[in-house]
mmCIF file of N, CA and C in Angstrom:
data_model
loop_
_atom_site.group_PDB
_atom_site.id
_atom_site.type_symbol
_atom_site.label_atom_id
_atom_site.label_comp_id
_atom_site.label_asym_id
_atom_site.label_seq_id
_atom_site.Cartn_x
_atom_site.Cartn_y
_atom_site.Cartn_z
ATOM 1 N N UNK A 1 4.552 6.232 2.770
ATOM 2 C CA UNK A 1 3.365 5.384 2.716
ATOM 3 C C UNK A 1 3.102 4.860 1.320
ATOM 4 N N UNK A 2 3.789 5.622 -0.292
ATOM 5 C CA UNK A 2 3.370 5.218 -0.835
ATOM 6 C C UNK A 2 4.895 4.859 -1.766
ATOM 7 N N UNK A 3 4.650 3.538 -2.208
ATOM 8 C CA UNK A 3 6.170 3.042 -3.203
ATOM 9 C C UNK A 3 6.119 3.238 -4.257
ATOM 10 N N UNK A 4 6.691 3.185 -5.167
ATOM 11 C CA UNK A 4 6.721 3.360 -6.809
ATOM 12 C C UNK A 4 8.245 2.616 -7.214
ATOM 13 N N UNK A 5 7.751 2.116 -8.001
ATOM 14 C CA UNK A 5 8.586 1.163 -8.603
ATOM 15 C C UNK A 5 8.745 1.113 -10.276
ATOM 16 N N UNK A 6 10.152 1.944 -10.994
ATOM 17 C CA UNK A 6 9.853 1.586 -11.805
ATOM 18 C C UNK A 6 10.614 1.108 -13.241
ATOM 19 N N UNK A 7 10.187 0.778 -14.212
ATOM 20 C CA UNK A 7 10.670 0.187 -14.709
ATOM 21 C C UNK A 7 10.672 0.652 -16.574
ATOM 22 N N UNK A 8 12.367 0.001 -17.647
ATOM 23 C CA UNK A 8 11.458 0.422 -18.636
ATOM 24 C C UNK A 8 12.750 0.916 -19.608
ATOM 25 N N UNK A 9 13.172 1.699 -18.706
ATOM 26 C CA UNK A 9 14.502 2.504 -18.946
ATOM 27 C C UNK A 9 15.655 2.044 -20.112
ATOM 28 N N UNK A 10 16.383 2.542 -20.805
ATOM 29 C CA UNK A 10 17.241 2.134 -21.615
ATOM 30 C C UNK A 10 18.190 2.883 -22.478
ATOM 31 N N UNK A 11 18.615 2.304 -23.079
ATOM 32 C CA UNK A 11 19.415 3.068 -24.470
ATOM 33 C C UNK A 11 18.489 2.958 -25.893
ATOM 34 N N UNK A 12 18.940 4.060 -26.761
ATOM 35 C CA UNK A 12 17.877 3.710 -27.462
ATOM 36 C C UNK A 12 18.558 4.876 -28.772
ATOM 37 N N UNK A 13 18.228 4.485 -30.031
ATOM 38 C CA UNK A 13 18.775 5.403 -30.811
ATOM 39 C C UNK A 13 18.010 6.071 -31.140
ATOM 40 N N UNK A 14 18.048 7.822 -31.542
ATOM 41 C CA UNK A 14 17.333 8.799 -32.183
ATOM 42 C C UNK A 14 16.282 8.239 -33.099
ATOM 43 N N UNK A 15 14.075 8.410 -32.700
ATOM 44 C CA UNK A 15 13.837 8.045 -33.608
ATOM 45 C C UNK A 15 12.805 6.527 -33.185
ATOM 46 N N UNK A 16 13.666 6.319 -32.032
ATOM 47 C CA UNK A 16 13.028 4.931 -31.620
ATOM 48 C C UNK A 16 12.233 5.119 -30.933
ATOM 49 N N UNK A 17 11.774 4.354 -29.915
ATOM 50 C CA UNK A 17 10.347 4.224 -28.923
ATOM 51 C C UNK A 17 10.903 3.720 -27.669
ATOM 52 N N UNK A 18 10.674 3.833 -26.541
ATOM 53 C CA UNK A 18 10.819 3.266 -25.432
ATOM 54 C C UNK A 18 9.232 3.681 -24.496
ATOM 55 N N UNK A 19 8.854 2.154 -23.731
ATOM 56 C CA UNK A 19 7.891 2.730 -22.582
ATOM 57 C C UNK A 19 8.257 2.486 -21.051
ATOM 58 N N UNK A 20 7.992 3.382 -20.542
ATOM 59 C CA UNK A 20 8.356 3.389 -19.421
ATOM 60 C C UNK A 20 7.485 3.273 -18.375
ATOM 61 N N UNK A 21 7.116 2.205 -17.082
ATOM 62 C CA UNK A 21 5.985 1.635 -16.155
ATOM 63 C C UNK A 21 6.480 1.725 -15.135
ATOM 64 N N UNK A 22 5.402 2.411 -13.752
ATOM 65 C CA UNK A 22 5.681 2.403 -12.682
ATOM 66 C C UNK A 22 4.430 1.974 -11.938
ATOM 67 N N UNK A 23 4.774 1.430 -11.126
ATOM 68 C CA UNK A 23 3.633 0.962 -10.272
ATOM 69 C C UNK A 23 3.367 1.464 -8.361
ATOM 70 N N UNK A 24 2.387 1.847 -7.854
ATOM 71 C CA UNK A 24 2.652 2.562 -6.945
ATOM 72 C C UNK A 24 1.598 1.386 -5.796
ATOM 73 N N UNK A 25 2.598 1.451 -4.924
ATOM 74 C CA UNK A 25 1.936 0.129 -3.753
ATOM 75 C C UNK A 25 1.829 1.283 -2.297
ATOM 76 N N UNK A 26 1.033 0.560 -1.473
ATOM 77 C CA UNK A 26 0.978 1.397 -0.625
ATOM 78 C C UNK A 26 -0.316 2.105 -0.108
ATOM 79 N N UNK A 27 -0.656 3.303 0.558
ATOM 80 C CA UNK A 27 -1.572 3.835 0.886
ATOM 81 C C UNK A 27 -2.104 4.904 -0.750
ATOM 82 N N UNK A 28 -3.023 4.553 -1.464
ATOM 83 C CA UNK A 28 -3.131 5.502 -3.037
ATOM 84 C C UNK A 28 -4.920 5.597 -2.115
ATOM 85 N N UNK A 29 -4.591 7.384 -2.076
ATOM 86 C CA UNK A 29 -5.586 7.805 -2.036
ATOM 87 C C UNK A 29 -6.294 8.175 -3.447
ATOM 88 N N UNK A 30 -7.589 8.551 -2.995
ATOM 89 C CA UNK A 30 -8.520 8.552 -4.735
ATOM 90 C C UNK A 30 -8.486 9.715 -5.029
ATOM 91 N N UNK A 31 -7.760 10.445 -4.707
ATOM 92 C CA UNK A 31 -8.067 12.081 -5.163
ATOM 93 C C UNK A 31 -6.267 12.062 -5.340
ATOM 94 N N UNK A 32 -5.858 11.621 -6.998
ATOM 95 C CA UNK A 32 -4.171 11.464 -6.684
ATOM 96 C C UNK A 32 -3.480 12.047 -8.553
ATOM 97 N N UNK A 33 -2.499 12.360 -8.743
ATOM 98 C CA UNK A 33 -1.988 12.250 -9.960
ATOM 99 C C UNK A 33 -0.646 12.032 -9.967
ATOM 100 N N UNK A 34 -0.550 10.603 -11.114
ATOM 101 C CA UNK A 34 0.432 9.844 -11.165
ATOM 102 C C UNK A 34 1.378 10.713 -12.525
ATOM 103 N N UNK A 35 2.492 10.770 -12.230
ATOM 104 C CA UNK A 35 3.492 11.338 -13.877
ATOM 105 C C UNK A 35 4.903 11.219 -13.711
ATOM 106 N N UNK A 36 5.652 12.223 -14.967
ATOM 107 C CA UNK A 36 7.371 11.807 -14.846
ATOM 108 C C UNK A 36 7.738 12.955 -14.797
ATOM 109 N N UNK A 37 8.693 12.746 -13.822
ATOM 110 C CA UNK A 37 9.482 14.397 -14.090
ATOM 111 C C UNK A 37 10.739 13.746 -15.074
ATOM 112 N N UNK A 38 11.941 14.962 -15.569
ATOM 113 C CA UNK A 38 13.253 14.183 -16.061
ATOM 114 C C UNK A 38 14.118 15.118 -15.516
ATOM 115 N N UNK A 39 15.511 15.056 -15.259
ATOM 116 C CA UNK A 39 16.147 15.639 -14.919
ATOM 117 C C UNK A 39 17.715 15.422 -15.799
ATOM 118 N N UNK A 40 18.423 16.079 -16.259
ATOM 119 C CA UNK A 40 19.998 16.200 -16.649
ATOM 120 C C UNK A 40 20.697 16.687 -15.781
ATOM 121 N N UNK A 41 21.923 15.905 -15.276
ATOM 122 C CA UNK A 41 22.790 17.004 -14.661
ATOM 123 C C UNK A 41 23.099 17.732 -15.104
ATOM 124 N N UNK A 42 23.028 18.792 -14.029
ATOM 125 C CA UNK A 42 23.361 20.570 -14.434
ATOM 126 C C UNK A 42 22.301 21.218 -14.532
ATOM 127 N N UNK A 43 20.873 20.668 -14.852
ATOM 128 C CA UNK A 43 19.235 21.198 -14.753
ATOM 129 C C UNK A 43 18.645 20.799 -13.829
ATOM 130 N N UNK A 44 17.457 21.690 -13.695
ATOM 131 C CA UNK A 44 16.507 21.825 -13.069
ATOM 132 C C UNK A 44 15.467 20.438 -13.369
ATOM 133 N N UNK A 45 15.347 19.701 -12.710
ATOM 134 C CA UNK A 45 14.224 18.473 -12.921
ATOM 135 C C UNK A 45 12.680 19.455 -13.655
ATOM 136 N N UNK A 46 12.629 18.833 -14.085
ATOM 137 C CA UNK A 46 11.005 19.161 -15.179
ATOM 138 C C UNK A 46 9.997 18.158 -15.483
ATOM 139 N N UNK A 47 8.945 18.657 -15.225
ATOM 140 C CA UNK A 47 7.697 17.851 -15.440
ATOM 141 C C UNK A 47 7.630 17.754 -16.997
ATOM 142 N N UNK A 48 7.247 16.148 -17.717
ATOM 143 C CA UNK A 48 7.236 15.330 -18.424
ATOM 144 C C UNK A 48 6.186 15.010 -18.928
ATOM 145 N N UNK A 49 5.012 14.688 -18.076
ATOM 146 C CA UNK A 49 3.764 14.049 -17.737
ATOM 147 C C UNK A 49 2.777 13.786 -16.781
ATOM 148 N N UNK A 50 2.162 13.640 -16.900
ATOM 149 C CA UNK A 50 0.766 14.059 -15.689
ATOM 150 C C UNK A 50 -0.255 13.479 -16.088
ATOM 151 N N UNK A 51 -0.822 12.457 -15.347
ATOM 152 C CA UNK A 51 -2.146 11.922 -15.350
ATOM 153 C C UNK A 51 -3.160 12.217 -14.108
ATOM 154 N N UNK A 52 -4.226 12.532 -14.119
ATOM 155 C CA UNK A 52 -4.938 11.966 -12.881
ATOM 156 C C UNK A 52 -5.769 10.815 -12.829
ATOM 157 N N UNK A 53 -6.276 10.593 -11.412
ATOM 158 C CA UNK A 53 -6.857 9.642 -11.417
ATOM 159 C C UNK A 53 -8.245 9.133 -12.124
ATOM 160 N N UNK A 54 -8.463 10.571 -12.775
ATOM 161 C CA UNK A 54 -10.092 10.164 -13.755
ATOM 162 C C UNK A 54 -9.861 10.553 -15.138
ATOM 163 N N UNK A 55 -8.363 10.659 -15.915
ATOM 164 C CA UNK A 55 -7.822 10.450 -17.012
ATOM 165 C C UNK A 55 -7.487 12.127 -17.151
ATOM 166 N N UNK A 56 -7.230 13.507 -16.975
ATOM 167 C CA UNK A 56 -7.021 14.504 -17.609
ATOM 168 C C UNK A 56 -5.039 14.771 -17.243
ATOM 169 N N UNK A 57 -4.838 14.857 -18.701
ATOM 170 C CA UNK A 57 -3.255 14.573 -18.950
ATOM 171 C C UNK A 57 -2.610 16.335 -18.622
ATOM 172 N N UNK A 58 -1.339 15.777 -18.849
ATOM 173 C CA UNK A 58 -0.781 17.602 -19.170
ATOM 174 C C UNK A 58 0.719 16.916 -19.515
ATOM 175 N N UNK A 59 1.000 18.203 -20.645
ATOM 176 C CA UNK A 59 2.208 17.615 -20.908
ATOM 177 C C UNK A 59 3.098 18.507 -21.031
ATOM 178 N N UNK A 60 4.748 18.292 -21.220
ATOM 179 C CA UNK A 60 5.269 19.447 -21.763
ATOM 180 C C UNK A 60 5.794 19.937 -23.198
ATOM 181 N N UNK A 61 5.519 20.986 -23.594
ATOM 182 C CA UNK A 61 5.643 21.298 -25.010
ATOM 183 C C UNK A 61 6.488 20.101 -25.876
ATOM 184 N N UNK A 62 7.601 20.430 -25.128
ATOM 185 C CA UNK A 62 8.502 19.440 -25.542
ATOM 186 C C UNK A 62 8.487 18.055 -26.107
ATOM 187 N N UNK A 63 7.258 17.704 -25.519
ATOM 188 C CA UNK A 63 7.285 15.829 -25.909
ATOM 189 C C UNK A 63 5.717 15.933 -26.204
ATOM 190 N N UNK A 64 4.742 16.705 -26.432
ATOM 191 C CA UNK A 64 3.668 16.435 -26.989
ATOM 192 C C UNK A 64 3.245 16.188 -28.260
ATOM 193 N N UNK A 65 2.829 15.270 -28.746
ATOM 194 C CA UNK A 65 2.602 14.903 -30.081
ATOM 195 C C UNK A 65 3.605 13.128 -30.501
ATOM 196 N N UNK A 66 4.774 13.032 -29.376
ATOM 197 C CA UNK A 66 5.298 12.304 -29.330
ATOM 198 C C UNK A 66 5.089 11.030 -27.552
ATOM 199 N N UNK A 67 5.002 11.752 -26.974
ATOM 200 C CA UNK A 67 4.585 10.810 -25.627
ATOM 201 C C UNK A 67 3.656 10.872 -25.199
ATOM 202 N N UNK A 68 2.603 9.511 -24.918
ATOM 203 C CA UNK A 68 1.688 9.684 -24.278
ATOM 204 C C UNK A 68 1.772 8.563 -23.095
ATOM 205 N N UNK A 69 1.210 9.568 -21.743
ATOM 206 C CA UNK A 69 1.154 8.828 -20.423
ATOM 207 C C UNK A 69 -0.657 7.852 -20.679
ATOM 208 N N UNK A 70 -0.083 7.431 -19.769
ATOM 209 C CA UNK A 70 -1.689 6.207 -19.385
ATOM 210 C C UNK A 70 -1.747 6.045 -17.966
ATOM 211 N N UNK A 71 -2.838 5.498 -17.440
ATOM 212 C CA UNK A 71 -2.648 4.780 -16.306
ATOM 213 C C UNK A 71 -3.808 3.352 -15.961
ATOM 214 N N UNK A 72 -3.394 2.794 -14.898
ATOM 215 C CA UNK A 72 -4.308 1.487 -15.034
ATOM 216 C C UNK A 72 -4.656 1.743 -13.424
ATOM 217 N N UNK A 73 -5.787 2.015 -13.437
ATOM 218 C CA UNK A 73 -6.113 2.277 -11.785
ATOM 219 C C UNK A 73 -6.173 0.956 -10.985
ATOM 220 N N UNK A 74 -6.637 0.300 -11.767
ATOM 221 C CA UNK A 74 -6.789 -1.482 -10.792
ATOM 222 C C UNK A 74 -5.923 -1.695 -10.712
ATOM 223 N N UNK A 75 -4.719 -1.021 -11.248
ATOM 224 C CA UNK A 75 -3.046 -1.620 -10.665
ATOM 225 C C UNK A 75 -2.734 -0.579 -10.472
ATOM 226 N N UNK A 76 -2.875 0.639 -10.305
ATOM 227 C CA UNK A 76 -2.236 1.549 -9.903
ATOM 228 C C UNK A 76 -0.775 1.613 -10.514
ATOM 229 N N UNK A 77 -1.254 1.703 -11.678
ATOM 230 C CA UNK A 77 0.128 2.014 -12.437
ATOM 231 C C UNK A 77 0.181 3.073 -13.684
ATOM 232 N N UNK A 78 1.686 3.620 -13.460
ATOM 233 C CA UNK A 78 1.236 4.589 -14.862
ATOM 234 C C UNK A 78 2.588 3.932 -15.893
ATOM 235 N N UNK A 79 2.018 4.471 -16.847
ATOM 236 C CA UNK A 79 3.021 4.392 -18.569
ATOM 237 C C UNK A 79 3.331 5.347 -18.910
ATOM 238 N N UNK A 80 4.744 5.635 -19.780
ATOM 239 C CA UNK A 80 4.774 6.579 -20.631
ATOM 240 C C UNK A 80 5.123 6.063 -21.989
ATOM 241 N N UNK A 81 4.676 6.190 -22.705
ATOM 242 C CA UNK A 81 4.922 5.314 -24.311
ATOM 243 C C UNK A 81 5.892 6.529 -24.791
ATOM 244 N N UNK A 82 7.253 6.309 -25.511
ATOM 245 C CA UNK A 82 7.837 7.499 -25.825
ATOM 246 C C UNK A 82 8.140 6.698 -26.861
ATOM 247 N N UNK A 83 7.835 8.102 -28.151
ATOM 248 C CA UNK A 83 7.861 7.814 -29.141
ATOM 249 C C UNK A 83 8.754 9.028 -30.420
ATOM 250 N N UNK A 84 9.322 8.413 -31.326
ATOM 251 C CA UNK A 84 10.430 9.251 -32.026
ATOM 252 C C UNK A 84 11.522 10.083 -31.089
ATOM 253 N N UNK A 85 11.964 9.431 -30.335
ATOM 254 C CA UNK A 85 12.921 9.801 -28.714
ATOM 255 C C UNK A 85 13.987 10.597 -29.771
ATOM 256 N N UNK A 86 14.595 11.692 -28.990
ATOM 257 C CA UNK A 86 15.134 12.608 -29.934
ATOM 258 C C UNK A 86 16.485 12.317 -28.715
ATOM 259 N N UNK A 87 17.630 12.931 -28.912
ATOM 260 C CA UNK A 87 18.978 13.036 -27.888
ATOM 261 C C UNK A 87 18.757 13.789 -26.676
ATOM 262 N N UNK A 88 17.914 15.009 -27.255
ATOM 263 C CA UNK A 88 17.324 15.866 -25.908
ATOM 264 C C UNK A 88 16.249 15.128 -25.112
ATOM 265 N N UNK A 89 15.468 14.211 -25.388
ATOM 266 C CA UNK A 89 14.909 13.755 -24.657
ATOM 267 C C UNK A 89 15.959 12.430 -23.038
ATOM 268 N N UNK A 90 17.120 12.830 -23.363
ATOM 269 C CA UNK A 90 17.954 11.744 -22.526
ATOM 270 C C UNK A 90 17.934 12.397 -21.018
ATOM 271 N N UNK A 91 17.857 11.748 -20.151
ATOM 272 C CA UNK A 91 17.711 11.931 -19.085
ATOM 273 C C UNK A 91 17.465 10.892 -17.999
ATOM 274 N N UNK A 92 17.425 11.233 -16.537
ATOM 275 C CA UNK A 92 17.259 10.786 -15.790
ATOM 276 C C UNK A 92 15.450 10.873 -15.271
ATOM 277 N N UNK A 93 14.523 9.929 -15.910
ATOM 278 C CA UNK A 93 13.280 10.128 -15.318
ATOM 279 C C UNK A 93 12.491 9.458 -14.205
ATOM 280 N N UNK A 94 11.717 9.851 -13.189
ATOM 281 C CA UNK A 94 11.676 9.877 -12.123
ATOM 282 C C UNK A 94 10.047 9.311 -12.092
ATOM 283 N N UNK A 95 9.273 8.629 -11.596
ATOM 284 C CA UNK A 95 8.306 8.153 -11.683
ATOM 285 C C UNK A 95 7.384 9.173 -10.359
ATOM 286 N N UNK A 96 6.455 10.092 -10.672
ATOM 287 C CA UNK A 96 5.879 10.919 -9.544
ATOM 288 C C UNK A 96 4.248 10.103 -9.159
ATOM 289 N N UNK A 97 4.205 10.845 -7.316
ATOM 290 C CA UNK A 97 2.706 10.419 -6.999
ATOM 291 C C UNK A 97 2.221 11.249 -6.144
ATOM 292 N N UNK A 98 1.540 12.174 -6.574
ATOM 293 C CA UNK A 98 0.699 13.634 -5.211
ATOM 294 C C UNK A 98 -0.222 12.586 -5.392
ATOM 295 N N UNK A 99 -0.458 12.746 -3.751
ATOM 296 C CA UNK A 99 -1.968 12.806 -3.407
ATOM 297 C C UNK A 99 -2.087 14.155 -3.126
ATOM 298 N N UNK A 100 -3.578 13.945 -3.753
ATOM 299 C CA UNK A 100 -4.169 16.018 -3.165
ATOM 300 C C UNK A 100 -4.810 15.704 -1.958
ATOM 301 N N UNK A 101 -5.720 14.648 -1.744
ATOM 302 C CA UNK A 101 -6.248 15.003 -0.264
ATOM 303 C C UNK A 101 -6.209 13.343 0.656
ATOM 304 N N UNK A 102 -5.533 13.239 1.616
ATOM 305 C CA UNK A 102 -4.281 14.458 2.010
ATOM 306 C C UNK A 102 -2.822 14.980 1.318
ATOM 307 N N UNK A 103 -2.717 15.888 1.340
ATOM 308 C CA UNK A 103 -1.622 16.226 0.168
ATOM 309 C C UNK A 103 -0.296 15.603 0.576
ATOM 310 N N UNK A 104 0.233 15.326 -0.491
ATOM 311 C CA UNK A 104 1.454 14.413 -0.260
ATOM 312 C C UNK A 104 2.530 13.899 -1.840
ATOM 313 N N UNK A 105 3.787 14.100 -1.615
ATOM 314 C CA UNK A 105 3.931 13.599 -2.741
ATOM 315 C C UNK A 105 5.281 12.643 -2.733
ATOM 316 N N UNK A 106 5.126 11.668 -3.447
ATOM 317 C CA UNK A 106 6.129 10.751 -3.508
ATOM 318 C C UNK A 106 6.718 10.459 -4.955
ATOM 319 N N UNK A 107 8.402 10.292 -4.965
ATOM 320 C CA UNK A 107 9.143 9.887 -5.777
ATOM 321 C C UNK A 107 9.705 8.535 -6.320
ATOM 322 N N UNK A 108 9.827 7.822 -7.260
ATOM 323 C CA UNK A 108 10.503 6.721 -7.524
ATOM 324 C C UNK A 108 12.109 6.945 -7.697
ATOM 325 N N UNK A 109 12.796 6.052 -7.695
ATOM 326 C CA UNK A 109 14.359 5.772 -7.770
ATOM 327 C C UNK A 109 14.857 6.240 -9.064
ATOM 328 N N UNK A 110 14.238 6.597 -9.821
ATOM 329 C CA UNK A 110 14.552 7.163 -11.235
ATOM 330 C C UNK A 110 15.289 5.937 -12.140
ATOM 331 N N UNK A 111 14.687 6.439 -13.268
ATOM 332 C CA UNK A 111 15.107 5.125 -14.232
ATOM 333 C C UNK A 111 16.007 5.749 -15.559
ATOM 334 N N UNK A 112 17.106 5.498 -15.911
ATOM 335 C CA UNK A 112 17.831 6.521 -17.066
ATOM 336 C C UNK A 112 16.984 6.129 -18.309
ATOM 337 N N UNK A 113 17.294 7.286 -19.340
ATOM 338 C CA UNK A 113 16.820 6.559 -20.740
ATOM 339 C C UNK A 113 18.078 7.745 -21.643
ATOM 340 N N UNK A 114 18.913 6.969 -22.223
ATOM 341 C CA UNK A 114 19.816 7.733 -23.059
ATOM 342 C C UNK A 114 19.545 7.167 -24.212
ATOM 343 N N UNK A 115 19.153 8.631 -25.114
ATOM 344 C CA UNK A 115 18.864 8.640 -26.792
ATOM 345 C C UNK A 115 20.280 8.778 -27.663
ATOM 346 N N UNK A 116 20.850 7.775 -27.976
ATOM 347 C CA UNK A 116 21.715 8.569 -29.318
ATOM 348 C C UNK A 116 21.254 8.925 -30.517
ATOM 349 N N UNK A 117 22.564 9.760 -31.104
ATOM 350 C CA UNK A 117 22.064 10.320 -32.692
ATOM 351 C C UNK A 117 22.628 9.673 -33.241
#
């Protein structure tokens, strides 16, 4: 019921910035939180970012101080601004959407972003 679409993705050298936008069409209930997971082959996919729908973030150790998510509710879209992108940050990231009530959660097509050093 609900799409995500997204966009953003790239190459990028150690140091640089990339943002990354997804937009979610469809049934968006109001009780929802939009974020990124990333995944490497050979790992476990991991949460990235987390917004809800009345702004309270969460992040992971890893990229705090350097990425910050947003979202635009009249478009139902979220951002991730990534900033000083390190090699470990390379991955396959995935654009997420729970609804909590009714609970539900949906994935985007994943968008790559590879950092060199």
């Amino acid at each position: 019921q609900v799409q995500l679409v997204e966009s953003g993705g790239g190459l990028v050298q150690a140091g640089g910035s990339l943002r990354l936008s997804c937009a979610a069409s469809g049934s968006i209930f109001r009780l929802n939180v939009m974020g990124w997971h990333r995944q490497v082959p050979g790992k476990q996919r991991e949460l990235v970012a987390a917004i809800t729908n009345f702004g309270v973030t969460n992040y992971a150790d890893s990229v705090k101080g350097r990425f910050t998510i947003s979202r635009d509710n009249s478009k139902n879209t979220v951002y991730l601004q990534m900033n000083s992108l390190k090699p470990e940050d390379t991955a396959a990231y995935y654009c997420t959407y729970r609804s909590l009530s009714p609970p539900g959660d949906y994935w985007g097509q994943g968008t790559q972003v590879t950092v060199s050093s």
